[in-house]
XYZ file of C-alpha atoms in Angstrom:
379
model
C -37.444 -189.099 33.656
C -38.982 -186.130 33.631
C -37.062 -183.315 35.314
C -38.128 -180.028 36.917
C -37.125 -176.515 35.193
C -34.950 -175.663 37.667
C -32.612 -178.992 37.223
C -30.005 -177.747 35.142
C -29.185 -174.700 37.502
C -29.314 -176.335 40.607
C -26.727 -178.973 39.558
C -24.578 -175.642 38.488
C -24.980 -174.268 42.087
C -23.902 -177.529 43.410
C -20.705 -177.442 41.174
C -20.097 -173.862 42.427
C -20.330 -174.820 45.833
C -17.652 -177.504 44.998
C -15.729 -174.722 43.417
C -16.071 -172.046 46.198
C -14.386 -174.874 48.725
C -11.217 -174.840 46.812
C -10.602 -170.889 46.655
C -12.430 -169.792 49.827
C -9.455 -170.332 51.834
C -6.944 -168.914 49.424
C -6.133 -165.118 51.170
C -5.549 -167.161 54.512
C -2.791 -169.441 53.021
C 0.066 -167.025 54.165
C -1.197 -166.958 57.847
C -1.580 -170.805 57.849
C 2.108 -171.081 57.141
C 3.155 -168.183 59.387
C 0.930 -169.616 62.179
C 3.097 -172.677 62.606
C 6.231 -171.156 61.628
C 6.281 -172.974 58.148
C 8.202 -171.661 54.711
C 6.822 -171.475 51.331
C 7.895 -175.228 50.902
C 5.633 -176.519 53.233
C 2.815 -174.328 52.179
C 3.372 -175.660 48.537
C 3.339 -179.463 49.665
C 0.249 -178.780 51.504
C -1.118 -176.950 48.463
C -0.114 -179.808 46.260
C -2.363 -182.427 47.855
C -5.261 -181.580 46.128
C -3.475 -182.044 42.621
C -1.953 -185.267 43.713
C -5.397 -186.185 44.634
C -6.994 -185.472 41.793
C -4.256 -187.584 39.550
C -4.174 -190.368 42.083
C -7.745 -190.842 41.769
C -8.941 -189.830 38.479
C -8.764 -193.413 36.781
C -11.606 -194.533 39.617
C -13.435 -190.900 40.177
C -13.519 -190.356 36.212
C -15.951 -193.327 35.231
C -17.678 -193.380 38.838
C -20.798 -191.329 37.428
C -21.346 -194.457 35.237
C -21.247 -197.214 38.045
C -22.931 -195.527 41.154
C -25.194 -193.220 39.311
C -24.830 -189.031 38.615
C -26.814 -188.163 41.992
C -24.623 -189.800 44.418
C -21.403 -188.881 42.931
C -22.699 -185.085 42.917
C -23.979 -185.452 46.676
C -20.333 -186.553 47.720
C -18.742 -183.581 46.147
C -20.790 -181.261 48.036
C -20.175 -183.217 51.033
C -16.699 -183.454 50.477
C -16.376 -179.539 49.927
C -18.367 -178.659 52.865
C -16.132 -180.964 54.575
C -13.081 -178.859 53.960
C -14.686 -175.835 54.749
C -15.635 -177.275 58.004
C -12.135 -178.587 58.875
C -10.263 -175.333 58.140
C -13.068 -173.384 60.041
C -12.604 -175.656 63.078
C -8.570 -175.995 63.341
C -6.602 -173.907 60.884
C -3.123 -174.639 59.793
C -1.110 -176.139 57.556
C -1.912 -179.743 58.319
C -5.448 -179.340 58.121
C -5.165 -177.187 54.938
C -3.689 -180.504 53.142
C -6.622 -182.682 54.820
C -8.966 -180.476 53.172
C -7.183 -180.020 49.669
C -7.428 -183.873 49.765
C -11.097 -183.583 50.267
C -11.391 -180.813 47.888
C -9.481 -182.905 45.104
C -12.106 -185.921 45.819
C -14.810 -183.565 45.998
C -14.205 -181.819 42.672
C -13.316 -185.231 40.625
C -16.618 -186.609 41.813
C -18.607 -183.745 40.976
C -17.563 -182.485 37.593
C -18.325 -185.384 35.316
C -21.455 -186.537 37.037
C -22.456 -182.722 36.697
C -22.031 -182.435 32.945
C -23.568 -185.516 32.227
C -26.379 -184.978 34.668
C -26.967 -181.744 33.715
C -26.912 -182.740 29.758
C -29.712 -185.800 30.324
C -32.004 -183.418 32.509
C -31.806 -180.832 29.918
C -33.330 -183.028 27.584
C -30.205 -184.697 25.922
C -28.862 -184.156 22.433
C -26.784 -181.336 21.300
C -28.832 -178.569 22.665
C -29.250 -180.456 26.281
C -25.293 -180.772 26.033
C -24.924 -177.228 25.058
C -26.999 -176.079 27.805
C -25.463 -178.174 30.312
C -21.862 -177.195 29.359
C -22.972 -173.395 29.422
C -24.056 -173.861 32.733
C -21.315 -175.631 34.247
C -18.554 -173.513 32.617
C -20.148 -170.492 34.091
C -20.861 -172.404 37.776
C -16.816 -173.598 37.765
C -15.502 -170.458 36.417
C -17.586 -168.308 38.871
C -16.715 -170.155 42.111
C -12.875 -170.624 41.266
C -12.813 -166.482 40.596
C -15.170 -165.702 43.166
C -14.182 -167.726 46.039
C -10.876 -166.067 47.128
C -12.392 -162.528 46.518
C -15.128 -162.911 48.665
C -13.152 -164.100 51.648
C -10.451 -161.213 50.985
C -13.655 -159.069 51.264
C -14.709 -160.532 54.364
C -11.046 -160.068 56.247
C -10.835 -156.580 55.160
C -14.427 -155.573 56.683
C -13.350 -158.161 59.779
C -9.356 -158.442 59.963
C -9.564 -160.154 63.162
C -12.486 -162.382 62.501
C -11.695 -166.310 62.293
C -13.463 -168.415 60.769
C -14.483 -165.379 58.166
C -18.089 -165.228 57.436
C -17.236 -166.652 54.160
C -16.727 -170.269 55.750
C -20.143 -170.064 57.607
C -21.848 -168.802 54.486
C -20.320 -172.041 52.234
C -21.341 -174.270 54.978
C -25.095 -173.276 54.645
C -24.842 -172.644 51.111
C -23.352 -176.548 50.741
C -26.612 -177.831 53.152
C -29.107 -176.235 51.030
C -27.798 -177.532 47.858
C -27.412 -181.201 49.149
C -31.122 -181.007 49.645
C -32.179 -179.713 46.687
C -29.872 -181.791 44.352
C -31.074 -184.586 46.811
C -34.796 -184.292 44.896
C -33.597 -184.429 41.368
C -34.147 -187.723 39.453
C -31.257 -190.078 38.464
C -30.764 -190.323 34.914
C -28.309 -193.361 35.076
C -30.755 -196.661 34.569
C -28.347 -199.371 35.084
C -24.373 -199.408 35.928
C -22.176 -199.180 32.419
C -18.475 -199.318 31.574
C -15.901 -200.186 33.658
C -14.636 -199.058 37.158
C -11.075 -197.871 35.929
C -10.449 -195.321 32.994
C -6.995 -195.202 31.938
C -5.772 -191.334 30.468
C -4.697 -191.184 26.980
C -2.568 -188.986 25.139
C -3.473 -188.417 21.229
C -0.767 -188.370 18.470
C 0.421 -184.938 17.628
C -0.730 -183.420 20.929
C 2.289 -182.971 23.300
C 3.603 -179.717 22.589
C 0.037 -178.231 23.627
C -0.138 -181.005 26.469
C 3.277 -180.379 27.808
C 2.309 -175.998 27.933
C 0.082 -176.637 30.594
C 3.039 -177.975 32.650
C 4.813 -174.342 33.171
C 1.296 -173.229 32.770
C -0.280 -174.300 35.798
C 3.110 -174.746 37.790
C 3.174 -170.957 37.522
C -0.103 -170.417 38.657
C 0.304 -172.511 41.499
C 3.495 -170.519 42.605
C 1.369 -167.329 42.411
C -1.054 -168.923 44.930
C 1.197 -170.245 47.270
C 5.165 -169.000 47.274
C 4.211 -165.251 46.586
C 1.776 -164.985 49.234
C 4.011 -166.858 51.370
C 6.938 -164.507 51.179
C 5.302 -161.152 51.234
C 3.238 -162.280 54.235
C 6.247 -162.893 56.326
C 7.489 -159.516 55.086
C 4.367 -158.228 56.782
C 2.484 -157.680 53.569
C -0.617 -160.674 54.157
C -2.988 -159.421 51.952
C -0.621 -158.234 48.769
C -0.061 -161.790 47.470
C -3.807 -162.885 47.726
C -4.795 -159.770 46.458
C -2.413 -160.867 43.181
C -3.521 -163.980 43.128
C -7.294 -163.279 43.189
C -6.726 -160.850 40.165
C -5.197 -163.602 38.418
C -8.070 -165.772 38.419
C -10.632 -163.400 37.993
C -9.225 -161.765 34.777
C -8.102 -164.662 33.499
C -11.262 -166.467 34.040
C -13.379 -163.709 32.470
C -10.466 -163.225 29.458
C -11.667 -166.720 28.221
C -14.710 -164.995 26.985
C -13.054 -162.580 24.562
C -10.832 -165.549 23.001
C -12.801 -168.081 22.269
C -12.604 -169.553 18.666
C -8.764 -168.464 18.588
C -6.948 -171.936 17.265
C -5.583 -174.146 19.894
C -1.963 -174.405 18.912
C -1.670 -170.305 18.130
C -3.860 -169.789 21.532
C -1.128 -172.030 23.181
C 1.895 -170.304 21.580
C 0.563 -166.703 22.652
C -0.289 -167.671 25.976
C 3.339 -168.996 26.543
C 4.556 -165.801 25.646
C 2.256 -163.742 27.839
C 2.872 -166.188 30.484
C 6.952 -164.620 30.276
C 5.845 -161.328 30.796
C 3.102 -161.871 33.433
C 5.661 -164.205 35.239
C 8.328 -161.891 35.329
C 6.225 -158.897 36.664
C 4.867 -161.296 39.225
C 7.857 -162.647 40.543
C 9.850 -159.315 40.239
C 7.439 -157.544 42.428
C 7.090 -160.632 44.868
C 11.100 -160.568 45.036
C 11.497 -156.689 45.556
C 8.312 -156.101 47.382
C 6.795 -153.683 44.666
C 3.310 -153.741 44.674
C 2.470 -152.544 40.957
C 4.351 -154.969 39.300
C 2.811 -158.050 41.342
C -0.665 -156.543 40.645
C -0.019 -156.371 37.149
C 1.692 -159.426 36.625
C -0.815 -161.283 38.331
C -3.762 -160.728 35.498
C -1.452 -161.140 32.884
C -0.466 -164.361 33.904
C -4.274 -165.331 34.647
C -4.820 -164.338 30.933
C -1.982 -166.439 29.648
C -2.717 -169.456 31.465
C -6.778 -169.435 31.928
C -7.574 -167.902 28.898
C -5.205 -168.994 26.407
C -2.874 -172.067 27.322
C -5.444 -174.036 29.149
C -8.284 -174.054 27.068
C -6.252 -174.285 23.834
C -4.487 -177.502 25.152
C -7.678 -178.921 26.435
C -9.528 -178.150 23.070
C -6.384 -179.847 21.176
C -6.590 -183.003 22.876
C -10.345 -183.351 22.669
C -10.275 -182.583 18.944
C -7.551 -185.094 18.354
C -9.501 -187.845 20.134
C -12.590 -189.439 18.626
C -15.644 -191.357 20.327
C -15.126 -192.768 23.887
C -11.403 -192.046 23.641
C -12.214 -188.195 23.910
C -12.654 -188.614 27.594
C -9.530 -190.443 28.388
C -7.704 -187.912 26.308
C -9.261 -184.933 28.449
C -8.340 -187.365 31.852
C -4.539 -187.667 30.109
C -4.644 -183.729 29.790
C -5.794 -183.005 33.169
C -3.126 -185.573 35.145
C -0.571 -183.630 32.977
C -2.420 -180.146 34.396
C -2.406 -181.130 37.788
C 1.364 -182.498 37.670
C 2.493 -178.883 36.655
C 0.039 -177.788 39.557
C 1.433 -179.856 42.481
C 5.151 -180.005 41.090
C 5.691 -176.172 40.075
C 4.781 -174.565 43.122
C 6.373 -177.285 45.393
C 9.637 -176.833 43.472
C 9.443 -173.203 43.772
C 8.498 -173.191 47.621
C 11.418 -175.433 48.175
C 13.777 -173.046 45.940
C 12.364 -169.827 48.352
C 13.414 -171.784 51.425
C 16.500 -172.820 50.102
C 18.347 -169.818 48.538
C 15.532 -166.693 49.664
C 12.800 -165.450 47.436
C 14.680 -163.332 44.789
C 17.142 -166.329 43.720
C 14.240 -168.734 43.941
C 11.893 -166.722 41.716
C 14.667 -166.024 39.160
C 15.070 -169.457 38.677
C 11.278 -170.334 38.596
C 11.286 -167.622 35.671
C 14.544 -169.205 33.604
C 12.845 -172.547 33.714
C 9.657 -171.377 32.479
C 11.638 -169.581 29.571
C 13.537 -172.919 28.941
C 10.110 -174.391 28.537
C 8.763 -171.957 26.346
C 11.980 -172.042 24.165
C 11.332 -175.964 23.691
C 7.856 -175.957 23.220
C 7.114 -172.542 21.178
C 8.915 -174.049 17.722
C 6.621 -177.198 17.619
C 3.477 -174.935 17.960
C 3.711 -173.161 14.879
């Protein structure tokens, strides 16, 4: 179908609306936990609902754009994102955060695959259309993940006692506008194709680069949950979110600087940098020292978002062929989200059981053991 020239940018903005929902509440995680008298373990459990949803739903959500169409999937993703923001605006707390994270997981699972295929097709198809669409979707995803928490953090600095923060209402308006714009775009799927379920796959030879994302995303999840919860309990409610936002912003921007690095080398360098970044971040959180915390967060971001994550994803994609590539990418994300849920949950429970310093020390030792196991196999 003939598409308007603004079709691909509109789809990118819709993906940004979904991505913003996942990070806008980030600076409030510690407050949600403190509000109900919960510890880092309960916060980590609520946070992990997103990753668990993605893991359980990925066999169905992955093929969904080829079954019901690109437009319905993207519209459903934006609706789920808006619903998560509305829930937290009306009823803040950990239970609501868990429900919101489920909605965010469904929304992201619906939106990303549909948006990439739809934008490429509306951009003319072929290699050039695919490249243009990939660039737009990547920019939308990176920008929303990096910017959501920073926007809410800025809103809280301006009006610390206002709830919901202004960014929540702005997101709902933004999502409503995108729903109207996306609904006007033409559908490109002419008839349903493929199976309803798509099992993930793991190409031979990729297990070292794939398993590296377990400690990678596990550490970022701990920085997003246990670190803010510990600092908020000690009267530093903004220090943890600041470190987490710096981690995401610097990490996603650093992706632009390390493009073209061979996949296995990128993962190996990322694991080494992660050891340093995690040591600084965990030390800062355990000792309530601001400078190690703010230095360590960006180092973790560069290690994971710029090196370990894109390197492992590239290795999985390159090792697969044809239709198996989508299954290989799905398999990589299953492992990634397993780390994103199990890692922070383990750290959060350890913080509640042993206190922050021993828990963060154990987390770093587990990270070092994983690096020692994987690095010789990445040469």
